[in-house]
Short mmCIF file of C-alpha atoms in Angstrom, two decimals:
data_model
loop_
_atom_site.label_atom_id
_atom_site.label_comp_id
_atom_site.label_asym_id
_atom_site.label_seq_id
_atom_site.Cartn_x
_atom_site.Cartn_y
_atom_site.Cartn_z
CA MET K 16 106.12 -129.98 23.03
CA PRO K 17 104.12 -128.03 25.69
CA GLN K 18 102.91 -129.72 28.15
CA ASP K 19 100.05 -129.07 30.23
CA ASN K 20 99.30 -129.56 33.94
CA ALA K 21 95.42 -130.49 35.48
CA LYS K 22 94.57 -132.10 38.95
CA PRO K 23 95.24 -134.92 39.74
CA LEU K 24 98.99 -135.34 38.45
CA ILE K 25 99.87 -135.84 34.95
CA PRO K 26 102.44 -139.29 35.34
CA ALA K 27 105.44 -138.73 33.02
CA SER K 28 103.82 -140.66 30.46
CA LYS K 29 107.04 -140.55 28.07
CA GLU K 30 110.82 -141.03 28.20
CA GLY K 31 111.92 -137.05 28.41
CA ALA K 32 108.89 -135.53 29.84
CA THR K 33 108.45 -133.22 32.34
CA VAL K 34 106.80 -133.90 35.63
CA LEU K 35 104.90 -130.87 37.59
CA LEU K 36 104.40 -132.23 40.12
CA PRO K 37 101.26 -130.03 42.41
CA GLY K 38 102.79 -127.21 44.77
CA GLU K 39 100.62 -128.46 47.93
CA LYS K 40 103.12 -130.65 48.75
CA PHE K 41 106.19 -129.29 48.87
CA PHE K 42 107.72 -126.13 51.49
CA VAL K 43 109.28 -123.57 50.78
CA ARG K 44 111.85 -121.36 52.46
CA ARG K 45 114.34 -118.64 50.68
CA VAL K 46 117.76 -119.65 52.05
CA PRO K 47 121.05 -117.11 52.24
CA LEU K 48 123.97 -118.15 51.22
CA ASP K 49 127.61 -118.03 50.21
CA PRO K 50 128.24 -117.36 46.38
CA ALA K 51 132.19 -118.75 47.03
CA GLY K 52 130.94 -122.33 48.48
CA ASP K 53 129.08 -125.09 47.06
CA ALA K 54 125.28 -124.35 47.00
CA ALA K 55 124.14 -127.84 47.36
CA THR K 56 125.72 -128.82 50.39
CA GLN K 57 124.75 -125.11 51.71
CA ILE K 58 121.62 -126.42 50.77
CA GLY K 59 121.24 -129.63 52.31
CA LEU K 60 122.30 -128.36 55.38
CA ALA K 61 120.04 -125.81 55.51
CA LEU K 62 117.69 -128.28 54.80
CA GLU K 63 118.26 -130.70 57.49
CA GLY K 64 117.67 -127.12 60.07
CA LEU K 65 114.00 -126.69 58.41
CA SER K 66 112.40 -129.74 57.72
CA PRO K 67 110.67 -131.92 60.51
CA PHE K 68 112.31 -134.57 58.58
CA PRO K 69 114.89 -136.14 58.14
CA ALA K 70 116.90 -134.99 54.20
CA GLY K 71 116.26 -138.64 53.65
CA GLN K 72 112.67 -138.80 53.83
CA LEU K 73 112.86 -135.99 51.78
CA TYR K 74 111.99 -135.08 47.64
CA HIS K 75 113.79 -131.16 47.46
CA GLY K 76 115.26 -128.87 44.93
CA PHE K 77 116.16 -125.36 45.02
CA ARG K 78 116.69 -122.53 42.65
CA THR K 79 119.35 -120.01 43.41
CA ASP K 80 119.78 -116.19 42.06
CA SER K 81 122.37 -115.38 39.50
CA GLY K 82 124.18 -113.90 41.88
CA ARG K 83 124.00 -117.19 44.40
CA THR K 84 124.01 -115.12 47.52
CA SER K 85 120.07 -117.16 47.58
CA ALA K 86 118.42 -119.46 46.83
CA LEU K 87 114.92 -120.61 46.94
CA VAL K 88 114.63 -124.74 48.63
CA PHE K 89 111.57 -126.46 48.01
CA ALA K 90 111.02 -129.78 50.22
CA ALA K 91 108.18 -132.03 50.17
CA TYR K 92 108.17 -135.88 52.56
CA ARG K 93 108.18 -138.79 50.89
CA ARG K 94 105.24 -140.28 51.81
CA ASN K 95 103.74 -137.97 50.05
CA PHE K 96 103.69 -139.67 46.54
CA THR K 97 102.48 -142.94 45.45
CA PRO K 98 104.93 -145.42 44.25
CA GLU K 99 102.95 -145.58 41.05
CA GLU K 100 104.07 -141.60 41.08
CA ASN K 101 108.03 -142.46 41.33
CA THR K 102 108.12 -145.12 38.52
CA ALA K 103 106.84 -142.49 36.53
CA TRP K 104 109.36 -140.38 37.17
CA SER K 105 111.82 -142.40 36.61
CA HIS K 106 112.04 -142.17 33.02
CA ALA K 107 110.27 -138.32 32.86
CA ASP K 108 113.35 -135.22 31.79
CA ALA K 109 112.90 -133.39 35.14
CA VAL K 110 110.21 -133.46 37.94
CA LEU K 111 109.49 -129.90 39.60
CA PRO K 112 107.22 -128.55 41.73
CA GLU K 113 104.33 -126.81 39.45
CA PHE K 114 104.63 -123.19 41.00
CA ALA K 115 109.16 -123.46 39.42
CA VAL K 116 106.87 -120.90 36.23
CA TRP K 117 107.64 -118.60 39.34
CA LEU K 118 111.24 -119.04 40.07
CA GLY K 119 112.49 -117.29 36.53
CA ALA K 120 115.27 -115.38 38.92
CA GLY K 121 116.54 -113.13 36.46
CA SER K 122 115.44 -109.90 38.00
CA ILE K 123 113.85 -108.17 40.75
CA PRO K 124 110.35 -108.01 40.81
CA ALA K 125 108.57 -105.20 42.81
CA ALA K 126 107.05 -105.75 45.90
CA GLY K 127 103.52 -107.43 45.13
CA LEU K 128 101.91 -111.02 45.17
CA ARG K 129 100.90 -113.45 42.08
CA VAL K 130 97.70 -115.53 42.71
CA ARG K 131 97.31 -118.08 40.05
CA GLU K 132 94.41 -120.67 39.87
CA HIS K 133 93.68 -123.41 38.31
CA ALA K 134 92.66 -127.15 37.87
CA GLY K 135 91.28 -127.00 41.52
CA ARG K 136 94.23 -125.28 42.91
CA VAL K 137 95.01 -121.61 44.32
CA GLU K 138 99.02 -120.86 44.39
CA VAL K 139 99.83 -117.52 46.05
CA VAL K 140 103.68 -116.35 45.40
CA ALA K 141 105.36 -113.09 47.24
CA TRP K 142 107.42 -110.68 46.14
CA ASP K 143 109.17 -108.46 48.68
CA GLY K 144 110.92 -106.79 46.27
CA ARG K 145 114.83 -107.30 47.62
CA GLY K 146 115.53 -110.43 45.15
CA GLU K 147 115.03 -112.76 42.29
CA LEU K 148 112.85 -115.28 43.54
CA PRO K 149 109.79 -115.05 45.38
CA ALA K 150 110.09 -114.31 49.30
CA ALA K 151 106.56 -116.99 50.07
CA ILE K 152 104.97 -119.60 48.22
CA VAL K 153 101.19 -120.98 49.70
CA VAL K 154 99.92 -123.63 47.39
CA ARG K 155 96.03 -125.26 48.96
CA PRO K 156 93.79 -127.13 46.69
CA ALA K 157 90.92 -124.41 45.78
CA ALA K 158 88.44 -126.85 47.79
CA GLU K 159 89.74 -125.92 50.66
CA ALA K 160 91.40 -122.80 50.03
CA ASP K 161 90.13 -118.95 51.08
CA ARG K 162 92.48 -116.69 48.80
CA GLU K 163 92.06 -113.80 50.78
CA ALA K 164 93.15 -116.03 53.92
CA MET K 165 95.85 -117.36 51.57
CA VAL K 166 97.34 -113.05 50.11
CA ALA K 167 97.54 -112.41 53.90
CA GLU K 168 99.53 -115.68 55.06
CA ALA K 169 102.32 -115.18 52.10
CA VAL K 170 101.49 -111.29 53.00
CA ARG K 171 103.16 -112.25 56.78
CA LYS K 172 105.32 -114.92 55.87
CA ALA K 173 106.86 -112.55 53.30
CA GLY K 174 106.56 -109.70 55.23
CA LEU K 175 105.32 -107.24 53.13
CA PRO K 176 102.94 -104.33 54.33
CA ALA K 177 99.42 -104.77 54.01
CA GLY K 178 97.64 -103.02 50.50
CA VAL K 179 101.02 -104.39 47.88
CA PRO K 180 99.61 -104.57 44.28
CA VAL K 181 98.47 -108.13 43.85
CA LYS K 182 97.85 -110.33 40.98
CA VAL K 183 95.61 -112.67 39.19
CA PHE K 184 96.20 -115.86 36.90
CA GLN K 185 94.03 -118.35 35.43
CA SER K 186 96.15 -120.20 33.20
CA ALA K 187 97.95 -123.54 32.66
CA VAL K 188 101.51 -124.45 33.55
CA GLU K 189 103.45 -125.58 30.45
CA THR K 190 107.01 -126.57 29.51
CA ILE K 191 108.67 -126.35 26.39
CA ARG K 192 112.61 -126.97 25.73
CA VAL K 193 114.44 -124.38 22.99
CA LYS K 194 117.42 -125.68 22.22
CA ARG K 195 118.94 -127.25 25.63
CA GLU K 196 116.61 -125.07 28.64
CA LEU K 197 113.52 -126.41 29.59
CA VAL K 198 111.25 -123.50 29.33
CA VAL K 199 108.26 -123.29 32.44
CA ARG K 200 105.68 -120.91 31.50
CA LEU K 201 102.44 -119.69 31.79
CA ALA K 202 99.66 -121.26 29.42
CA ALA K 203 98.62 -118.01 28.11
CA GLY K 204 101.30 -116.18 28.88
CA GLY K 205 102.68 -113.30 31.51
CA THR K 206 105.59 -114.67 32.76
CA GLU K 207 108.31 -117.69 32.72
CA ALA K 208 110.85 -119.32 33.51
CA ARG K 209 113.76 -120.74 32.28
CA PHE K 210 116.54 -123.48 33.65
CA ASP K 211 119.73 -125.13 31.73
CA ALA K 212 121.13 -128.15 32.60
CA ILE K 213 122.29 -126.95 36.09
CA ALA K 214 119.97 -125.09 37.10
CA LEU K 215 117.42 -128.14 36.47
CA GLY K 216 119.31 -131.20 38.05
CA GLN K 217 119.05 -128.76 41.16
CA ALA K 218 115.77 -128.32 40.98
CA ASP K 219 114.54 -131.21 40.22
CA VAL K 220 113.45 -132.79 43.19
CA ARG K 221 114.16 -136.75 43.09
CA ASP K 222 116.94 -138.56 45.25
CA LYS K 223 120.03 -136.86 44.33
CA VAL K 224 121.74 -140.34 43.87
CA LEU K 225 119.29 -141.88 41.89
CA LEU K 226 119.22 -138.56 39.38
CA ALA K 227 123.47 -138.60 39.53
CA ASP K 228 122.87 -142.45 38.68
CA ARG K 229 120.74 -141.17 35.95
CA ARG K 230 123.11 -138.62 34.79
CA ARG K 231 125.90 -141.67 34.58
CA THR K 232 123.66 -143.60 32.34
CA LEU K 233 122.16 -141.46 30.69
CA ARG K 234 125.95 -139.98 29.40
CA ARG K 235 126.47 -143.98 28.57
CA ASP K 236 123.77 -144.09 25.80
CA THR K 237 124.70 -140.51 24.45
CA LEU K 238 127.80 -142.40 24.44
CA LEU K 239 126.69 -145.55 22.99
CA TRP K 240 124.38 -143.82 20.41
CA ARG K 241 127.28 -141.13 18.83
CA GLY K 242 129.83 -144.03 18.48
CA PHE K 243 126.65 -146.44 16.94
CA ALA K 244 125.94 -143.14 14.17
CA ALA K 245 129.49 -142.52 13.75
CA THR K 246 129.94 -146.49 12.92
CA LEU K 247 127.58 -146.41 10.85
CA GLY K 248 128.47 -142.95 9.52
CA GLY K 249 131.39 -144.85 7.87
CA LEU K 250 129.42 -147.27 6.44
CA ALA K 251 127.72 -144.99 4.44
CA ALA K 252 130.76 -143.71 3.68
CA CYS K 253 132.26 -147.05 2.90
CA VAL K 254 129.13 -147.55 0.70
CA LEU K 255 129.48 -143.97 -1.36
CA LEU K 256 133.37 -145.23 -1.58
CA GLU K 257 132.72 -148.65 -2.97
CA ALA K 258 129.94 -146.56 -5.15
CA GLY K 259 133.04 -144.60 -6.48
CA LEU K 260 134.87 -147.06 -7.46
CA LEU K 261 132.56 -149.19 -9.52
CA ALA K 262 131.51 -146.15 -11.64
CA THR K 263 135.96 -145.27 -11.55
CA HIS K 264 136.04 -148.50 -12.79
CA GLY K 265 133.48 -148.06 -15.61
CA TRP K 266 135.45 -145.20 -16.41
CA LEU K 267 138.81 -147.27 -16.31
CA ARG K 268 137.50 -149.64 -18.60
CA LEU K 269 136.46 -148.09 -21.87
CA GLN K 270 139.15 -145.68 -21.60
CA GLN K 271 141.54 -148.53 -21.45
CA ARG K 272 139.60 -149.71 -24.47
CA VAL K 273 140.77 -147.12 -26.50
CA ILE K 274 144.24 -147.21 -25.23
CA ASP K 275 144.17 -151.08 -26.50
CA ALA K 276 142.53 -150.60 -29.84
CA GLN K 277 145.64 -147.23 -30.51
CA LYS K 278 148.03 -149.78 -29.43
CA PRO K 279 148.91 -151.03 -32.27
CA ALA K 280 149.72 -147.98 -34.27
CA VAL K 281 151.72 -146.48 -31.47
CA GLU K 282 153.53 -149.64 -31.32
CA LYS K 283 154.31 -148.99 -35.33
CA ILE K 284 154.88 -145.84 -35.12
CA GLU K 285 157.70 -146.49 -31.93
CA LEU K 286 159.51 -149.13 -34.29
CA ALA K 287 159.58 -146.15 -37.28
CA GLN K 288 161.35 -144.81 -34.80
CA ASN K 289 163.10 -147.12 -32.81
CA LEU K 290 164.88 -148.82 -36.69
CA ALA K 291 165.17 -144.90 -38.17
CA LYS K 292 167.37 -143.64 -35.28
CA ARG K 293 169.21 -147.32 -36.27
CA LEU K 294 169.12 -146.76 -39.88
CA GLU K 295 171.12 -143.10 -38.84
CA GLN K 296 172.95 -144.60 -36.66
CA PHE K 297 174.86 -147.67 -39.05
CA SER K 298 175.24 -144.60 -41.70
CA ALA K 299 177.08 -143.20 -39.36
CA GLN K 300 178.59 -145.08 -37.17
CA ARG K 301 179.71 -148.63 -36.93
CA LEU K 302 180.97 -150.68 -34.40
CA LEU K 303 185.05 -150.87 -35.27
CA PRO K 304 185.95 -154.08 -32.60
CA PHE K 305 189.16 -154.96 -34.13
CA GLU K 306 190.44 -151.56 -34.44
CA MET K 307 189.25 -151.41 -30.89
CA LEU K 308 191.64 -154.21 -30.48
CA ALA K 309 194.55 -152.30 -32.78
CA LEU K 310 194.49 -149.43 -31.07
CA LEU K 311 194.76 -150.25 -27.26
CA GLN K 312 197.43 -153.54 -28.66
CA GLU K 313 200.04 -150.41 -28.63
CA LYS K 314 199.75 -150.35 -25.28
CA ARG K 315 199.95 -154.20 -23.83
CA PRO K 316 202.40 -155.54 -22.47
CA LYS K 317 204.12 -158.68 -23.29
CA SER K 318 203.02 -160.50 -19.73
CA ILE K 319 198.92 -159.54 -20.43
CA ASP K 320 196.84 -162.36 -21.90
CA TYR K 321 193.34 -161.55 -23.54
CA LEU K 322 190.12 -164.10 -22.30
CA ARG K 323 187.82 -162.33 -23.44
CA VAL K 324 187.12 -158.66 -24.99
CA SER K 325 183.34 -157.69 -26.01
CA THR K 326 181.61 -154.81 -26.84
CA ASN K 327 179.22 -152.85 -25.47
CA GLY K 328 177.02 -150.62 -27.76
CA LEU K 329 179.34 -149.01 -30.30
CA TRP K 330 181.65 -147.02 -28.04
CA ARG K 331 183.00 -149.39 -25.31
CA MET K 332 184.73 -152.50 -25.39
CA ASP K 333 185.36 -154.78 -21.96
CA ILE K 334 188.54 -156.90 -21.56
CA GLU K 335 189.36 -159.94 -19.28
CA ALA K 336 192.64 -160.69 -19.05
CA GLN K 337 195.65 -162.15 -17.11
CA THR K 338 198.78 -161.55 -16.21
CA ASN K 339 201.30 -163.15 -13.89
CA ASN K 340 203.31 -159.34 -13.50
CA ALA K 341 201.13 -157.08 -11.16
CA ALA K 342 202.58 -153.98 -11.99
CA ASP K 343 202.47 -154.57 -16.28
CA LEU K 344 198.40 -154.43 -15.31
CA ARG K 345 198.55 -150.65 -13.58
CA ASP K 346 201.19 -149.61 -16.75
CA PHE K 347 198.43 -150.81 -19.49
CA GLU K 348 195.90 -149.27 -17.43
CA SER K 349 198.11 -146.12 -17.55
CA GLY K 350 199.45 -146.57 -20.82
CA VAL K 351 195.59 -146.83 -22.25
CA ARG K 352 194.80 -143.66 -20.76
CA GLY K 353 197.23 -141.88 -22.62
CA LEU K 354 195.77 -142.53 -26.04
CA THR K 355 194.26 -140.53 -27.58
CA GLY K 356 190.52 -141.42 -28.55
CA ILE K 357 189.66 -142.62 -25.04
CA GLU K 358 187.71 -141.19 -23.51
CA HIS K 359 187.15 -143.55 -20.70
CA VAL K 360 189.00 -145.84 -18.71
CA GLU K 361 188.56 -148.15 -15.85
CA VAL K 362 189.86 -151.28 -14.12
CA ARG K 363 187.58 -153.99 -12.55
CA ASP K 364 187.22 -156.90 -9.72
CA PRO K 365 191.68 -157.23 -10.24
CA ARG K 366 192.07 -160.60 -8.15
CA THR K 367 195.50 -162.89 -7.71
CA ARG K 368 195.52 -165.83 -7.11
CA GLU K 369 199.13 -168.57 -7.07
CA GLY K 370 200.97 -165.30 -8.06
CA LEU K 371 198.31 -164.94 -12.25
CA THR K 372 196.25 -161.67 -12.01
CA SER K 373 192.87 -161.15 -13.59
CA PHE K 374 190.84 -157.84 -14.42
CA VAL K 375 188.06 -156.72 -16.17
CA LEU K 376 189.20 -153.83 -18.46
CA GLU K 377 186.72 -151.05 -19.90
CA VAL K 378 187.45 -148.83 -22.14
CA THR K 379 184.67 -145.81 -23.43
CA PHE K 380 186.42 -144.86 -27.19
CA LYS K 381 185.60 -141.31 -27.89
CA PRO K 382 182.84 -141.23 -30.56
CA GLY K 383 183.90 -140.85 -33.79
CA ALA K 384 187.98 -141.84 -32.86
CA LEU K 385 188.15 -144.88 -34.67
CA ARG K 386 188.81 -145.19 -38.83
CA PRO K 387 187.61 -148.09 -40.09
CA GLY K 388 190.80 -150.14 -41.59
CA GLY K 389 192.92 -148.88 -38.30
CA GLY K 390 193.58 -146.27 -34.83
CA ALA K 391 192.67 -143.64 -33.73
CA MET N 18 117.58 -144.69 13.70
CA LYS N 19 118.45 -143.31 17.01
CA LYS N 20 114.65 -143.89 18.72
CA PHE N 21 115.15 -147.48 17.21
CA PHE N 22 118.80 -148.41 19.07
CA GLN N 23 117.94 -145.98 22.78
CA HIS N 24 115.21 -148.24 22.71
CA ARG N 25 117.07 -151.54 22.67
CA SER N 26 118.49 -153.05 25.89
CA LEU N 27 121.65 -152.53 27.03
CA ARG N 28 122.80 -155.39 26.17
CA GLU N 29 121.53 -155.02 22.36
CA ARG N 30 122.71 -152.29 21.80
CA LEU N 31 126.57 -153.31 23.03
CA LEU N 32 125.81 -155.74 20.57
CA LEU N 33 124.55 -153.59 17.90
CA LEU N 34 127.75 -151.33 18.06
CA THR N 35 129.89 -154.34 18.32
CA PHE N 36 128.30 -155.49 15.09
CA ALA N 37 128.88 -152.07 13.46
CA LEU N 38 132.04 -152.17 14.55
CA ILE N 39 133.38 -155.50 13.20
CA ALA N 40 131.76 -154.58 10.07
CA PHE N 41 133.37 -151.08 9.04
CA GLY N 42 136.73 -152.53 10.46
CA TRP N 43 137.31 -155.37 7.87
CA TRP N 44 135.41 -153.48 5.19
CA ALA N 45 137.27 -149.70 5.12
CA PRO N 46 140.36 -151.36 5.37
CA VAL N 47 139.31 -153.89 2.47
CA ALA N 48 138.03 -150.31 0.77
CA LEU N 49 141.11 -148.62 1.20
CA GLY N 50 143.01 -151.19 -0.71
CA ARG N 51 141.02 -151.05 -3.26
CA LEU N 52 140.98 -147.46 -3.64
CA PHE N 53 145.03 -147.11 -3.89
CA THR N 54 144.71 -149.80 -5.89
CA LEU N 55 142.45 -148.12 -8.34
CA ARG N 56 144.29 -144.79 -8.36
CA ARG N 57 147.71 -147.15 -8.90
CA ASP N 58 145.48 -147.96 -12.12
CA LEU N 59 145.21 -144.54 -13.19
CA LYS N 60 148.14 -143.48 -12.60
CA ASP N 61 149.16 -145.93 -15.37
CA PHE N 62 146.91 -144.98 -16.94
CA LEU N 63 147.30 -141.54 -17.34
CA VAL N 64 150.94 -142.28 -18.21
CA GLU N 65 150.14 -144.46 -20.93
CA ARG N 66 147.76 -142.36 -22.17
CA GLU N 67 149.76 -139.31 -22.08
CA THR N 68 152.54 -141.42 -23.49
CA GLN N 69 150.45 -142.88 -26.50
CA GLN N 70 149.71 -139.43 -27.22
CA LEU N 71 153.04 -138.34 -27.38
CA TRP N 72 153.64 -140.64 -29.78
CA LEU N 73 150.69 -140.14 -32.34
CA ALA N 74 151.17 -136.37 -32.19
CA HIS N 75 154.78 -136.89 -33.75
CA ARG N 76 154.02 -139.74 -35.77
CA SER N 77 154.40 -137.36 -39.53
CA GLU N 78 157.52 -136.38 -37.60
CA ILE N 79 158.47 -139.98 -37.13
CA GLN N 80 157.78 -141.03 -40.37
CA ALA N 81 159.08 -138.35 -42.72
CA ARG N 82 162.33 -139.04 -40.43
CA ALA N 83 162.23 -142.68 -41.42
CA THR N 84 161.75 -142.01 -45.32
CA ALA N 85 164.37 -139.85 -45.01
CA ALA N 86 166.40 -142.44 -43.50
CA ALA N 87 165.27 -144.99 -45.61
CA ARG N 88 166.14 -142.43 -49.34
CA THR N 89 170.34 -143.05 -47.95
CA LEU N 90 170.04 -146.55 -49.15
CA GLU N 91 170.97 -147.90 -52.22
CA PRO N 92 167.98 -150.77 -52.77
CA ALA N 93 170.28 -152.87 -54.94
CA ARG N 94 172.94 -152.86 -52.14
CA THR N 95 169.97 -154.29 -49.69
CA LEU N 96 170.06 -157.44 -48.47
CA ASP N 97 166.72 -159.43 -47.08
CA ALA N 98 167.01 -162.23 -44.83
CA SER N 99 167.93 -164.25 -47.00
CA GLN N 100 170.87 -162.90 -48.75
CA ALA N 101 172.03 -161.46 -45.57
CA PHE N 102 171.93 -165.14 -44.50
CA ALA N 103 173.79 -167.01 -47.51
CA GLU N 104 176.06 -164.27 -48.15
CA LEU N 105 177.59 -164.41 -44.14
CA ASN N 106 177.55 -168.24 -45.11
CA ARG N 107 179.74 -167.61 -47.91
CA MET N 108 182.35 -164.63 -46.03
CA ALA N 109 182.67 -167.62 -43.43
CA ALA N 110 183.77 -170.11 -45.29
CA GLY N 111 186.92 -171.85 -44.64
CA LEU N 112 185.90 -170.75 -40.54
CA SER N 113 183.81 -173.50 -38.32
CA ALA N 114 180.71 -171.01 -37.81
CA ASP N 115 177.11 -171.61 -36.45
CA LEU N 116 174.64 -169.43 -38.09
CA GLY N 117 171.57 -168.90 -36.88
CA GLY N 118 168.88 -166.64 -34.07
CA GLN N 119 167.16 -164.59 -36.60
CA ARG N 120 165.26 -162.28 -36.20
CA THR N 121 163.31 -159.16 -37.69
CA GLU N 122 162.00 -155.74 -37.18
CA LYS N 123 160.24 -153.87 -40.07
CA ALA N 124 158.93 -150.43 -40.94
CA GLU N 125 157.07 -149.26 -43.37
CA GLN N 126 160.11 -148.34 -45.89
CA PHE N 127 162.98 -151.02 -44.44
CA ALA N 128 163.29 -154.06 -42.36
CA VAL N 129 166.39 -154.90 -40.41
CA HIS N 130 167.35 -158.62 -40.28
CA ASN N 131 169.72 -159.57 -37.10
CA ILE N 132 171.91 -162.47 -37.30
CA GLN N 133 173.44 -164.65 -35.16
CA VAL N 134 177.16 -165.97 -36.37
CA SER N 135 179.56 -168.14 -33.85
CA ILE N 136 183.01 -168.85 -35.04
CA ARG N 137 184.45 -171.76 -32.74
CA ARG N 138 188.72 -172.50 -32.88
CA ALA N 139 189.21 -169.43 -35.57
CA ASP N 140 192.83 -168.64 -35.48
CA LEU N 141 192.89 -164.73 -36.35
CA LYS N 142 194.43 -164.42 -39.34
CA GLY N 143 190.58 -165.98 -40.94
CA LEU N 144 188.80 -164.24 -38.04
CA TYR N 145 189.81 -160.52 -39.56
CA GLY N 146 189.32 -162.18 -43.25
CA PHE N 147 185.52 -162.39 -42.30
CA TYR N 148 185.93 -159.64 -40.58
CA GLU N 149 187.23 -157.33 -43.67
CA GLN N 150 184.60 -158.66 -46.13
CA LEU N 151 182.11 -158.07 -43.54
CA SER N 152 183.49 -154.19 -43.67
CA ALA N 153 183.59 -154.15 -47.08
CA ARG N 154 180.01 -154.43 -47.18
CA ALA N 155 179.36 -151.63 -44.79
CA PRO N 156 176.66 -150.19 -44.08
CA TYR N 157 174.42 -152.75 -45.59
CA LEU N 158 176.17 -155.12 -43.72
CA GLY N 159 177.46 -155.31 -39.47
CA ILE N 160 178.33 -155.23 -36.67
CA GLU N 161 175.94 -154.95 -33.98
CA GLN N 162 177.61 -156.72 -30.75
CA CYS N 163 180.81 -158.76 -30.60
CA SER N 164 182.58 -160.53 -27.99
CA ILE N 165 185.61 -162.34 -28.73
CA SER N 166 187.86 -164.94 -26.10
CA ALA N 167 190.55 -167.47 -26.19
CA ASP N 168 190.08 -170.91 -26.58
CA ARG N 169 191.30 -172.44 -23.79
CA ALA N 170 192.27 -175.58 -25.06
CA ASN N 171 193.58 -174.46 -28.25
CA PRO N 172 196.13 -171.94 -27.69
CA GLY N 173 196.40 -169.53 -30.50
CA LEU N 174 192.45 -169.84 -31.24
CA VAL N 175 189.83 -167.91 -30.70
CA ASN N 176 186.12 -168.28 -30.86
CA ALA N 177 183.41 -165.49 -31.40
CA VAL N 178 180.27 -164.25 -30.96
CA PHE N 179 178.79 -161.73 -33.76
CA ARG N 180 175.51 -160.16 -33.63
CA ILE N 181 175.40 -158.95 -36.85
CA TYR N 182 172.36 -157.09 -39.18
CA SER N 183 171.55 -156.59 -42.54
CA ILE N 184 169.35 -153.44 -43.60
CA GLU N 185 167.01 -154.31 -46.44
CA ALA N 186 165.31 -151.37 -48.49
CA LEU N 187 161.17 -152.42 -48.85
CA ARG N 188 159.03 -151.46 -51.73
CA PRO N 189 156.29 -149.36 -50.00
CA GLU N 190 152.81 -151.62 -50.65
CA LYS N 191 150.93 -150.59 -52.85
#
């Protein structure tokens, strides 16, 4: 939202607003920078040489040019501002001097002067045609201002020849947020300065330690909010999931009723299928346990006694037996294996105790190998 | 929501975040558990539906197969449950036999009855006589499962358990 400046100073009315301070409270210098070094450190050192006050008693900020070869430093004595003003800044997004509107620093303007008169204040800004940043800025309250004298002062400070062009503006300064940049511009248009997060941090005149604290607090608040928002998002997803589950359960119950209604008919078909299969089986083949025993009897050594025989399906017989001659087990197995009509023979669980060897012989006959009333 | 949250004190924000995390931590696993259960139920349902559809799709084919199987029966030779019971009793005369555990499965055209016959302390000759009589009534009477064991107390005698089926032709219901 655009914010107009006025006289006297307007404190930050709400969180996130930008405070523009009257320019006459600042002294301004353009200082050369080593692009390879840290700008803030160089500015701090320069400020100690420039200012009649210790750095701790100053509010200061700066703006570098795009090549970081020079910076415009602006500083104000802290006692120029009341405690109420300081308090008002604490929630502000940024605190800049009003003349920040001239600190566009994107291209080198031609040598000349800009004069802005508004709300009882006269602002004279001079460019020397060699740098992106102004070479001099002179601000006075209108009551004390003599425009011609101010222009002459600015010309002298900037080292300009007499007769350089002068443009006069009568416009307020407003600020607006465009994406992540703060734009400070003349309300009437014609010039603007853009500050990204880094440039804004440099230009903000508040106490640098407090600013660092504030940035930390902002980061913490942002993290807390993001965590809370993400958790709320997760809870919202749970609500959606529950709603989906409820709807799907409802649909499933309806479908299950259909399945349950069909179940008796399906069971009837299944039974018919099983019985038909069994009937076909009974007609074609039948279990012949005595014929199985008769066939195996041919190979049974006399020492082997059957304890139990049982059928397992139509073609398998399991024989639990014992012998007092362990060697006969092997003869029996190989003899059975050699019979016609035997598909598979396996000796299971052989064990010997007190001279008796017990075992289970699993014999699988070939389907159709047995004839009723006889062997294979 | 953001404004509401940002304007709370740090303690309130931490509490809000903690409560929200607790709620999410409790709810999310429960909801996921329900989701997995539903997924399993859905899978079971789809399998059951597919199986049912398969059976229903083959209904006429199965009925035809059952009818064809029933046509091979001579109704006069088939035995209902009582007849089978009486016939087995007759065959087991002279043996120490128990008959029981009768079970019947019915299709439209025929029924299969199952009877368990337990014969105790029989000699092999007597048991074979029972078996021969049974074989003579095949396929309307037959053995489905058989187990013979030596009687430990009486060498030369055996105990036998037969699961015997009988087939009955049913008259179609009008």
